[in-house]
Coordinates of C-alpha atoms in Angstrom, one line a residue:
M387 CA -18.5 16.5 1.5
S388 CA -18.0 12.4 1.5
D389 CA -17.5 11.2 -2.1
R390 CA -17.7 7.8 -0.6
R391 CA -20.5 5.9 -3.6
R392 CA -22.8 3.2 -3.2
P393 CA -22.2 -0.4 -0.9
V394 CA -20.8 -2.7 -2.8
L395 CA -22.3 -6.4 -1.5
L396 CA -20.2 -9.3 -2.2
M397 CA -23.1 -12.5 -2.2
A398 CA -22.0 -16.4 -1.6
D399 CA -24.3 -17.9 -4.3
D400 CA -24.0 -21.9 -4.5
R401 CA -27.8 -22.3 -6.0
A402 CA -30.4 -19.8 -7.4
T403 CA -33.7 -18.9 -5.6
S404 CA -35.6 -16.4 -5.6
F405 CA -33.8 -14.1 -3.1
T406 CA -31.1 -14.5 -5.3
R407 CA -32.7 -13.8 -9.0
Y408 CA -34.2 -10.2 -7.4
A409 CA -30.6 -9.3 -6.7
A410 CA -29.4 -9.8 -9.8
R411 CA -32.5 -7.5 -10.9
A412 CA -32.0 -5.0 -8.1
L413 CA -28.2 -4.2 -8.3
P414 CA -27.3 -4.6 -10.9
D415 CA -24.1 -2.2 -10.7
D416 CA -23.6 -2.6 -7.1
L417 CA -23.4 -6.8 -6.3
V418 CA -20.4 -9.2 -6.7
L419 CA -21.3 -13.1 -6.9
L420 CA -18.7 -15.2 -4.7
R421 CA -19.1 -18.9 -5.9
F422 CA -17.5 -21.8 -5.2
A423 CA -15.8 -24.3 -8.1
E424 CA -16.8 -27.6 -6.0
A425 CA -21.0 -26.4 -6.6
R426 CA -20.4 -25.3 -9.9
R427 CA -22.5 -28.7 -10.5
D428 CA -25.6 -26.8 -8.3
L429 CA -26.0 -24.1 -11.3
S430 CA -27.4 -24.1 -14.2
D431 CA -26.3 -22.8 -17.3
D432 CA -30.1 -20.4 -17.7
Y433 CA -29.2 -19.0 -14.1
L434 CA -25.7 -18.5 -15.1
R435 CA -26.1 -16.8 -18.3
E436 CA -29.0 -15.0 -16.0
T437 CA -26.3 -13.5 -14.0
A438 CA -23.5 -13.1 -16.7
H439 CA -23.5 -9.3 -16.3
L440 CA -22.6 -10.2 -13.0
P441 CA -18.7 -9.9 -11.7
A442 CA -18.6 -13.6 -10.5
F443 CA -15.2 -14.6 -8.1
W444 CA -14.5 -18.4 -8.0
V445 CA -12.9 -19.8 -5.3
R446 CA -11.7 -22.5 -6.3
E447 CA -11.0 -26.4 -5.0
G448 CA -8.4 -27.7 -3.0
V449 CA -6.9 -24.4 -2.6
P450 CA -6.4 -23.0 0.8
L451 CA -9.4 -20.3 1.5
A452 CA -6.1 -17.6 2.7
E453 CA -5.0 -18.1 -0.9
E454 CA -8.1 -17.4 -2.2
A455 CA -8.9 -14.5 -0.6
R456 CA -4.9 -13.1 -1.0
R457 CA -6.1 -13.7 -5.4
Y458 CA -9.9 -12.3 -4.6
A459 CA -8.2 -9.1 -3.2
E460 CA -6.1 -8.3 -5.9
W461 CA -9.2 -9.6 -8.5
T462 CA -11.5 -6.3 -6.6
R463 CA -8.8 -3.9 -8.6
G464 CA -10.4 -4.2 -11.2
L465 CA -13.5 -3.7 -9.9
P466 CA -15.7 -0.2 -10.5
Q467 CA -15.4 -0.7 -6.6
A468 CA -14.5 -3.0 -4.0
P469 CA -17.6 -3.9 -2.2
D470 CA -17.9 -3.2 1.0
R471 CA -21.1 -5.1 2.5
F472 CA -21.0 -9.2 2.8
C473 CA -24.2 -11.2 2.9
N474 CA -24.5 -15.0 2.9
P475 CA -28.2 -17.1 2.7
S476 CA -26.5 -20.5 2.4
E477 CA -26.8 -22.4 5.2
P478 CA -24.5 -25.6 3.5
R479 CA -21.5 -22.9 2.7
Q480 CA -22.1 -20.6 6.7
A481 CA -18.6 -21.5 7.5
V482 CA -17.0 -21.4 4.2
A483 CA -18.3 -17.9 3.4
Q484 CA -18.3 -15.8 6.6
R485 CA -13.9 -17.5 6.9
F486 CA -14.0 -15.6 3.2
A487 CA -14.9 -12.8 4.5
A488 CA -13.6 -12.5 7.7
L489 CA -10.3 -12.5 5.1
A490 CA -11.3 -10.7 2.9
G491 CA -12.0 -7.8 5.3
L492 CA -15.3 -7.4 4.8
P493 CA -18.1 -7.9 8.2
H494 CA -18.7 -11.2 9.0
L495 CA -19.8 -13.9 11.5
S496 CA -16.9 -15.0 13.7
E497 CA -16.0 -18.8 14.4
R498 CA -18.2 -18.8 17.2
Q499 CA -20.9 -17.6 16.3
V500 CA -21.3 -19.5 12.9
R501 CA -21.3 -22.5 15.5
W502 CA -24.6 -20.9 17.4
V503 CA -25.8 -20.7 14.2
R504 CA -25.0 -24.1 12.5
D505 CA -24.1 -26.7 15.3
K506 CA -27.1 -27.6 16.8
G507 CA -25.6 -29.0 20.3
A508 CA -24.0 -25.3 20.3
M509 CA -27.0 -23.7 19.3
K510 CA -28.9 -25.5 22.1
D511 CA -26.0 -25.5 24.7
R512 CA -26.3 -21.7 23.9
F513 CA -30.7 -22.0 24.4
R514 CA -29.7 -22.8 27.4
H515 CA -27.2 -20.1 28.4
L516 CA -30.0 -17.8 27.2
G517 CA -32.5 -19.1 30.0
L518 CA -34.6 -20.7 27.2
R519 CA -36.3 -24.5 27.3
T520 CA -34.9 -26.7 24.3
A521 CA -35.0 -30.1 23.4
R522 CA -32.1 -31.8 25.6
Y523 CA -29.4 -33.8 23.6
A524 CA -26.1 -35.9 22.9
R525 CA -23.8 -36.1 21.0
V526 CA -23.0 -39.8 19.1
A527 CA -21.4 -42.0 17.1
S528 CA -23.2 -44.9 17.4
P529 CA -26.4 -46.9 17.8
V530 CA -25.4 -48.0 21.4
Q531 CA -25.4 -44.2 22.6
V532 CA -28.6 -43.9 21.1
R533 CA -30.4 -46.2 22.9
D534 CA -28.9 -44.9 25.9
F535 CA -29.8 -41.5 25.1
A536 CA -33.0 -42.9 24.8
A537 CA -33.7 -45.3 27.9
R538 CA -33.0 -41.9 30.2
C539 CA -35.0 -39.3 27.8
G540 CA -37.6 -42.0 26.3
W541 CA -39.2 -42.5 22.5
P542 CA -39.4 -40.9 20.2
V543 CA -36.2 -39.4 19.2
V544 CA -34.7 -37.4 16.8
L545 CA -32.1 -38.3 15.1
K546 CA -29.2 -36.0 12.8
P547 CA -26.6 -34.2 11.6
T548 CA -25.2 -31.5 14.0
D549 CA -24.9 -29.2 10.5
S550 CA -28.4 -30.8 9.3
F551 CA -30.4 -28.8 6.8
A552 CA -33.7 -29.1 5.6
C553 CA -34.0 -32.9 7.2
V554 CA -31.5 -34.3 4.7
D555 CA -30.0 -37.1 6.8
T556 CA -32.4 -36.8 9.8
Y557 CA -34.8 -39.2 11.1
R558 CA -37.6 -39.6 13.8
L559 CA -36.8 -42.6 15.2
T560 CA -40.0 -44.5 17.3
G561 CA -38.1 -47.2 18.6
P562 CA -35.0 -49.0 18.9
A563 CA -36.6 -51.1 15.8
D564 CA -35.8 -47.9 13.8
L565 CA -33.1 -47.8 14.7
A566 CA -31.6 -50.8 13.6
E567 CA -33.3 -49.9 10.0
L568 CA -30.8 -47.6 9.5
S569 CA -27.7 -48.4 7.8
G570 CA -23.7 -48.1 9.2
A571 CA -23.8 -44.3 6.8
A572 CA -26.2 -43.1 9.3
F573 CA -23.5 -43.1 12.0
G574 CA -20.4 -42.1 9.0
A575 CA -18.1 -39.2 8.9
R576 CA -20.6 -36.0 9.8
D577 CA -21.0 -35.7 13.3
R578 CA -24.3 -36.2 15.0
L579 CA -26.4 -35.8 17.5
V580 CA -29.6 -37.3 19.1
E581 CA -32.5 -35.0 20.4
E582 CA -35.9 -36.1 22.4
Y583 CA -39.1 -35.5 20.7
L584 CA -41.1 -32.7 21.3
G585 CA -45.0 -32.6 21.2
G586 CA -47.4 -29.3 20.8
T587 CA -47.3 -27.3 17.9
E588 CA -44.1 -26.4 16.0
W589 CA -44.5 -22.7 14.1
E590 CA -41.6 -20.9 12.6
V591 CA -40.8 -17.4 12.9
C592 CA -38.4 -14.8 10.4
A593 CA -36.6 -11.5 11.8
L594 CA -35.0 -8.6 10.1
L595 CA -32.0 -7.7 12.3
H596 CA -30.2 -4.3 12.1
G597 CA -27.4 -2.5 13.7
G598 CA -28.6 -6.0 16.6
E599 CA -32.2 -5.1 17.0
V600 CA -34.5 -6.9 15.2
L601 CA -37.4 -4.5 13.5
D602 CA -39.9 -7.0 13.2
V603 CA -41.1 -10.9 13.3
W604 CA -43.1 -12.8 11.2
P605 CA -44.8 -16.1 11.9
S606 CA -45.7 -18.9 10.0
A607 CA -47.3 -21.9 10.6
M608 CA -46.5 -25.1 9.5
P609 CA -49.6 -27.8 8.0
C610 CA -46.8 -30.3 8.7
R611 CA -43.9 -31.1 10.3
P612 CA -41.2 -31.2 8.3
L613 CA -40.5 -34.7 9.6
D614 CA -43.5 -35.9 8.2
I615 CA -43.1 -33.7 4.9
V616 CA -40.4 -36.1 3.8
D617 CA -42.3 -39.6 4.8
G618 CA -44.7 -37.2 2.2
A619 CA -47.2 -35.2 3.6
M620 CA -48.2 -31.8 2.6
N621 CA -45.1 -29.8 2.2
A622 CA -46.2 -26.5 3.2
N623 CA -45.5 -23.5 4.8
I624 CA -48.0 -20.1 5.7
S625 CA -46.5 -16.8 6.6
V626 CA -50.0 -15.2 9.4
A627 CA -50.3 -11.7 9.7
T628 CA -53.1 -11.9 10.8
D629 CA -54.2 -12.3 14.4
E630 CA -53.4 -16.0 14.4
V631 CA -50.2 -15.6 15.4
P632 CA -48.7 -18.8 17.7
R633 CA -50.8 -17.9 21.0
I634 CA -47.7 -17.7 23.5
A635 CA -49.2 -14.4 25.4
A636 CA -52.7 -13.0 26.2
T637 CA -54.2 -11.7 23.1
P638 CA -52.2 -10.9 19.7
D639 CA -50.5 -8.5 20.0
A640 CA -49.0 -9.5 22.9
S641 CA -48.2 -13.1 21.8
R642 CA -46.6 -11.0 18.9
T643 CA -44.6 -8.6 21.7
A644 CA -43.0 -11.5 22.9
L645 CA -42.2 -13.4 20.1
H646 CA -40.1 -10.5 19.4
A647 CA -38.6 -10.3 22.8
L648 CA -37.9 -14.1 21.7
V649 CA -35.7 -13.0 19.1
Q650 CA -34.4 -10.1 19.7
R651 CA -33.1 -12.3 23.2
I652 CA -31.2 -14.7 20.7
A653 CA -29.9 -12.2 18.6
T654 CA -28.6 -10.3 21.6
G655 CA -27.5 -13.3 23.3
M656 CA -25.5 -14.8 19.9
E657 CA -24.7 -11.0 19.4
L658 CA -26.0 -11.4 16.2
D659 CA -25.1 -7.2 14.4
H660 CA -27.7 -7.0 11.4
G661 CA -28.9 -9.9 9.0
Y662 CA -31.7 -12.1 7.2
V663 CA -32.4 -14.3 10.7
H664 CA -35.3 -17.6 10.1
M665 CA -36.3 -19.8 13.7
E666 CA -38.3 -23.1 14.5
F667 CA -39.9 -23.5 18.2
F668 CA -42.5 -25.6 19.2
V669 CA -45.2 -24.6 21.6
I670 CA -45.8 -27.4 24.4
D671 CA -49.1 -26.1 26.8
G672 CA -48.5 -22.9 26.0
E673 CA -44.5 -22.6 27.1
V674 CA -42.3 -21.9 23.5
Y675 CA -39.3 -24.1 23.4
A676 CA -36.7 -23.4 20.5
G677 CA -35.7 -25.4 17.9
E678 CA -33.4 -24.4 15.4
I679 CA -32.3 -20.8 14.5
G680 CA -29.6 -20.2 11.4
L681 CA -28.7 -16.1 10.2
R682 CA -29.0 -16.6 6.3
I683 CA -32.7 -16.4 3.6
A684 CA -35.4 -19.2 4.8
G685 CA -35.5 -22.1 2.9
C686 CA -38.4 -23.2 0.1
E687 CA -40.2 -20.1 -0.3
I688 CA -41.1 -19.1 3.2
T689 CA -39.6 -15.1 2.5
A690 CA -41.6 -14.7 -0.5
N691 CA -44.6 -15.7 1.5
H692 CA -44.0 -13.0 4.1
G693 CA -43.9 -10.6 1.0
H694 CA -47.6 -11.5 -0.1
A695 CA -48.6 -11.9 3.9
Y696 CA -48.0 -8.2 4.3
S697 CA -48.3 -6.7 1.3
F698 CA -44.4 -5.4 1.0
D699 CA -41.3 -5.7 -0.9
V700 CA -39.1 -8.5 1.8
F701 CA -36.3 -9.5 -0.1
G702 CA -35.6 -5.6 -0.2
A703 CA -36.0 -5.2 3.5
T704 CA -33.6 -8.0 2.9
L705 CA -31.2 -6.6 0.6
D706 CA -31.3 -3.1 2.6
V707 CA -30.4 -4.8 6.1
Y708 CA -27.4 -6.5 4.7
L709 CA -25.7 -3.1 2.8
G710 CA -25.9 -1.8 5.8
R711 CA -29.1 0.2 5.8
R712 CA -32.2 0.4 8.0
P713 CA -35.2 -0.2 6.1
E714 CA -38.3 1.1 6.8
L715 CA -40.7 -2.0 6.9
R716 CA -44.4 -0.7 5.6
Y717 CA -47.1 -3.1 5.1
G718 CA -50.1 -2.7 3.0
A719 CA -53.3 -5.3 2.9
R720 CA -52.2 -8.0 6.1
R721 CA -53.1 -12.0 5.1
C722 CA -52.7 -15.8 5.9
A723 CA -50.1 -16.1 1.9
G724 CA -47.7 -19.8 1.8
D725 CA -46.0 -21.4 -0.5
L726 CA -46.8 -24.9 -1.7
L727 CA -44.5 -27.3 -2.4
L728 CA -45.5 -29.5 -5.6
P729 CA -44.4 -33.2 -5.4
L730 CA -41.7 -34.5 -7.0
P731 CA -42.5 -38.4 -6.9
G732 CA -39.5 -39.8 -7.7
S733 CA -36.4 -40.2 -9.6
G734 CA -36.9 -40.7 -13.6
T735 CA -37.9 -38.9 -16.4
V736 CA -41.5 -36.7 -16.4
R737 CA -44.1 -37.7 -19.4
T738 CA -46.4 -35.2 -18.0
L739 CA -48.0 -32.9 -15.1
T740 CA -50.3 -30.3 -15.1
S741 CA -49.4 -26.4 -16.6
R742 CA -49.0 -23.7 -14.6
E743 CA -52.0 -22.0 -16.3
E744 CA -54.2 -24.9 -15.1
L745 CA -52.9 -24.1 -11.4
L746 CA -53.4 -20.5 -11.3
R747 CA -57.5 -21.0 -12.3
I748 CA -57.0 -22.4 -8.8
P749 CA -59.4 -20.2 -6.3
G750 CA -56.7 -18.8 -4.0
V751 CA -53.3 -19.1 -6.5
L752 CA -51.3 -16.1 -6.7
D753 CA -48.6 -17.6 -8.5
A754 CA -47.4 -21.0 -10.0
V755 CA -43.7 -21.8 -10.3
L756 CA -43.1 -25.7 -12.4
K757 CA -39.7 -26.4 -12.3
V758 CA -40.0 -29.1 -14.5
G759 CA -41.4 -29.9 -17.7
A760 CA -41.9 -32.8 -19.8
G761 CA -38.9 -34.8 -21.1
D762 CA -37.2 -33.4 -18.4
P763 CA -35.1 -36.4 -16.1
V764 CA -35.4 -35.6 -12.1
A765 CA -33.8 -36.5 -9.3
A766 CA -35.9 -36.7 -6.0
R767 CA -34.7 -37.3 -2.5
R768 CA -35.7 -37.3 1.0
A769 CA -35.3 -34.0 2.1
S770 CA -38.2 -31.0 3.8
H771 CA -37.1 -28.6 -0.4
N772 CA -38.0 -32.0 -2.9
A773 CA -40.3 -30.6 -5.4
S774 CA -41.1 -30.4 -8.7
G775 CA -42.4 -26.7 -8.1
H776 CA -44.5 -24.6 -6.1
V777 CA -47.2 -22.3 -5.6
H778 CA -48.1 -19.0 -3.9
V779 CA -51.9 -19.2 -2.1
S780 CA -53.4 -16.3 -0.1
G781 CA -56.8 -16.1 1.9
A782 CA -58.1 -14.8 5.2
T783 CA -56.8 -17.4 7.3
I784 CA -55.0 -20.5 8.3
R785 CA -57.3 -23.1 7.1
E786 CA -58.7 -21.5 4.2
V787 CA -55.5 -21.0 3.0
E788 CA -54.6 -25.0 3.7
D789 CA -58.0 -25.8 2.4
R790 CA -56.9 -23.7 -1.0
M791 CA -53.5 -25.3 -1.1
R792 CA -54.9 -29.0 -0.8
Q793 CA -57.5 -28.7 -3.4
V794 CA -54.3 -27.3 -5.9
L795 CA -52.2 -31.1 -4.8
D796 CA -55.9 -32.5 -5.5
A797 CA -55.5 -31.0 -9.4
F798 CA -51.6 -31.7 -9.5
T799 CA -50.2 -34.4 -11.4
I800 CA -47.0 -35.3 -12.1
E801 CA -46.1 -38.7 -14.1
V802 CA -42.3 -39.5 -13.8
V803 CA -41.1 -42.6 -16.0
P804 CA -37.9 -44.3 -13.9
R805 CA -35.0 -44.7 -16.2
V806 CA -33.4 -47.8 -16.7
P807 CA -30.0 -47.2 -15.1
R808 CA -26.8 -47.6 -17.2
P809 CA -23.3 -48.1 -15.8
A810 CA -21.6 -44.5 -15.7
D811 CA -25.3 -43.5 -13.9
P812 CA -24.2 -41.9 -11.3
P813 CA -26.3 -43.5 -8.0
P814 CA -29.9 -43.2 -6.4
G815 CA -30.4 -40.7 -4.0
G816 CA -29.5 -37.1 -6.0
R817 CA -29.9 -33.4 -4.9
T818 CA -33.5 -32.7 -4.7
G819 CA -35.8 -30.9 -6.9
L820 CA -32.8 -30.3 -9.5
L821 CA -32.5 -31.2 -13.1
E822 CA -29.9 -33.3 -14.4
R823 CA -29.8 -30.3 -17.2
D824 CA -28.8 -28.2 -13.6
R825 CA -25.6 -29.8 -12.8
P826 CA -23.9 -30.0 -15.5
A827 CA -20.3 -30.7 -15.7
A828 CA -18.3 -27.7 -15.2
R829 CA -16.4 -26.8 -18.3
L830 CA -12.9 -25.0 -18.5
S831 CA -14.7 -21.3 -19.5
D832 CA -16.7 -21.7 -16.2
V833 CA -14.1 -22.3 -13.6
P834 CA -11.8 -19.9 -12.0
G835 CA -9.0 -18.5 -14.4
H836 CA -10.6 -20.5 -18.2
G837 CA -13.2 -17.7 -19.7
A838 CA -15.3 -15.8 -18.8
A839 CA -16.8 -16.9 -15.8
G840 CA -14.2 -17.6 -13.9
P841 CA -11.9 -13.9 -12.0

């Protein structure tokens, strides 16, 4: 009889999310956090206190990763049990987190797989290799190359960093005038690509993988496209557990089966073994075009939407696949449920905003989370996760959820008073939706080698 204990999970932790908070509560004895000193400013003091019961290894900035992995191996000797499983829920940390996991001898993505799920060009090349339709693209380093691409494929086009997420530094260009308005910084140090703008209807789908098998798929509708959201459109995602699935086959059941087969085809083609998959795709005249895919928790509160829509513990099921266990997906009552991100109109100091109690009184609102309060300094940014908080809203149909979300927007008010810049202030364009108090300067007690928060 084996005396092996429960699996222990090492989880990359570069910002507080609903999933990381759930994991901290659910695995008090079986979770170790992997943190990065360069991301210390993104971890609030409140969150550090909330997770202080968990061992955390800090990767120092500017130190070779192999050296940090050796230091980690020595550090784990002081734990009751060293982690034997790995989870990275972060898109921007994908490459470094997976390299660290490899050096630590934990399950990880290969460098080729990281390129497939992180580099937009390599991703589209892989989609085509698997026989999927996707937008045409070209890697570009200057406005001239963008114009040349548009001359071949037509306007509008989308310009983005190859490793972007949340529409950060991503632009829909309708013609040469839009291109001319971009500053030279749009072609700076980061690699960029331009792709054709796809019409039709944009959808999302999430899935869980275990042993290379797609266990189930959960489609989401988007009332507004992400590129419209960053320009002020309603910021929402709606999980569809009803028959209103994207029609890519003759019936709703056949459409779900076809969507399952699509995600399985990609998972198999990218040699993905386990984890949470988030993907955008387009339906144009009944044909599916693959957009982008990530092997990590979905952004905003999309994952939580699925739990509300299918009435099950979605975060628990996600932890199971990262712990090497096959979850039992037992659903309850099905409905449509979505997250609506509440506006954050600018940077400055919050003067007033609608209370959580008022939001909870609106029909269909399941929960409301405010990230800011009166008197708080805030920093807004052009990104699809820019928000002062969020609400979860349910309904029988996509339309009912969307109508209820608009009621929330009609009822919600927030007033932000601009701050007068001081010489010591950081430049504008700070991180989206984060309070200044959530981005404190690193303290010696919070970095590796100096106190309880370090290894």
